C-alpha positions in Angstrom: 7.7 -11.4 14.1 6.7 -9.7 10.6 7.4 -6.0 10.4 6.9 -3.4 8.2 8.0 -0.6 7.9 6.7 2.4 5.4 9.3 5.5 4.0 8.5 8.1 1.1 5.1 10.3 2.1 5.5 13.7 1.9 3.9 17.2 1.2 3.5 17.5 -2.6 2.1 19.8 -5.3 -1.5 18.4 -7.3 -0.2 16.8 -10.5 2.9 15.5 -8.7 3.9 12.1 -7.9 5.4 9.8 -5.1 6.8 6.6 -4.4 6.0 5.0 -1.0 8.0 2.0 0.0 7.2 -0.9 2.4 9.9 -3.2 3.7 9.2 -6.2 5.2 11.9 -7.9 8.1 11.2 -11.0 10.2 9.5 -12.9 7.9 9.1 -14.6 4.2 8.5 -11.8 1.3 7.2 -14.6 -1.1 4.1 -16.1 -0.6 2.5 -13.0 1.4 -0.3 -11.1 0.5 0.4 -7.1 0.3 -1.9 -4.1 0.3 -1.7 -0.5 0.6 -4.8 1.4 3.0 -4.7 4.6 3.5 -7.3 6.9 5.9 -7.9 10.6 5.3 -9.0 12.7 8.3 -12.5 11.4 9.8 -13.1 9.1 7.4 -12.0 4.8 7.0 -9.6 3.4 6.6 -9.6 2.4 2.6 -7.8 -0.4 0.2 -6.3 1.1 -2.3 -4.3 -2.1 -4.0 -2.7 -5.3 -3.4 -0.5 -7.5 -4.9 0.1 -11.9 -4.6 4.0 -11.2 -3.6 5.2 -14.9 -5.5 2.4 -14.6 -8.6 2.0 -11.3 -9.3 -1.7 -10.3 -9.5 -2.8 -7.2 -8.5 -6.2 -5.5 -7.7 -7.0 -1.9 -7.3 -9.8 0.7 -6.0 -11.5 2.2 -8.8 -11.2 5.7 -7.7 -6.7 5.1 -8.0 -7.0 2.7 -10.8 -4.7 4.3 -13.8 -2.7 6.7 -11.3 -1.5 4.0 -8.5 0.9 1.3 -9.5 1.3 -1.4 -6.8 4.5 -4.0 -7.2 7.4 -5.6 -5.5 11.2 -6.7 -5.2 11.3 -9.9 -3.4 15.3 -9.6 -4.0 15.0 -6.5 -1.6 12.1 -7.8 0.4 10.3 -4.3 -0.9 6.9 -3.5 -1.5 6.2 -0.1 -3.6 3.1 2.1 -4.5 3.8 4.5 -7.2 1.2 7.4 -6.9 0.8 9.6 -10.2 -1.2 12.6 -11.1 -1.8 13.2 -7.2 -5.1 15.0 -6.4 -5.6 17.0 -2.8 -8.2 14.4 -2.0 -5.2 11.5 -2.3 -4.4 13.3 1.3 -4.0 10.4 4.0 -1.7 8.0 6.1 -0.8 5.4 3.8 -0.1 1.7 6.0 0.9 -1.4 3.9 -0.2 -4.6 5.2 0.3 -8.4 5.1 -0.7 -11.7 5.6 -0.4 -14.7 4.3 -1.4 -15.8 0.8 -3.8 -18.2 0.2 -4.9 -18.7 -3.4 -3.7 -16.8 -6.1 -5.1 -13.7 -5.4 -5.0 -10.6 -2.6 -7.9 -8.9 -0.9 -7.7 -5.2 -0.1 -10.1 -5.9 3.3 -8.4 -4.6 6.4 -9.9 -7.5 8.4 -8.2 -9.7 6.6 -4.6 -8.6 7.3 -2.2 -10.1 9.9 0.2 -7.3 10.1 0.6 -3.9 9.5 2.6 -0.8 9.2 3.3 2.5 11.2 2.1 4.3 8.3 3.8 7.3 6.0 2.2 10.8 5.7 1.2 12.0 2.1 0.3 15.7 1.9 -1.2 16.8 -1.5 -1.4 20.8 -2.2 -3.7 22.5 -4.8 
């Protein structure tokens, strides 16, 4: 059974940054499809980016695009989101998620993922 398992939230100044890591047990790293969701307070659940663990590709929201960096360490069986320049509405639960890679490139749709972490807690301040 996949797991994941999510470290590195935390309550943070506006303009600071965070690195949220994911690691995967129980399964295969390569060939998996990996996203980061998070969900503020009353609202969705959200996609924020994704990444093709074996090729590379990424996709990301428009509204994180330039300050969130998704990527990997298969060696370490790792998946990381670098957040940058946070802003007080980046507030949320942040969950990775996987499944398995079909073609060379990774939704960020919630339906479309197999398995799923407990989520970490990021806090941004203004």
């Amino acid at each position: 059974q996949v797991q994941l398992v999510e470290s590195g939230g935390g309550s943070v100044q506006a303009g600071g940054s965070l690195r949220l890591s994911c690691h995967v047990s129980g399964g295969s790293f390569s060939g998996m499809c990996m996203a980061w969701f998070r969900q503020a307070p009353g609202r969705e659940r959200e996609g924020t980016s994704s990444i093709h663990t074996t090729t590379g590709p990424t996709t990301y929201a428009h509204s994180v695009k330039g300050r969130f960096t998704i990527s990997r360490d298969n060696a370490e069986n790792t998946l990381y989101l670098q957040i940058d320049s946070l802003k007080p509405e980046d507030t949320a639960m942040y969950y990775c998620a996987a499944k398995t890679a079909y073609g060379g490139s990774c939704p960020m749709l919630e339906r479309a993922y197999t398995y799923w972490g407990q989520g970490t807690q990021v806090i941004v301040s203004s």
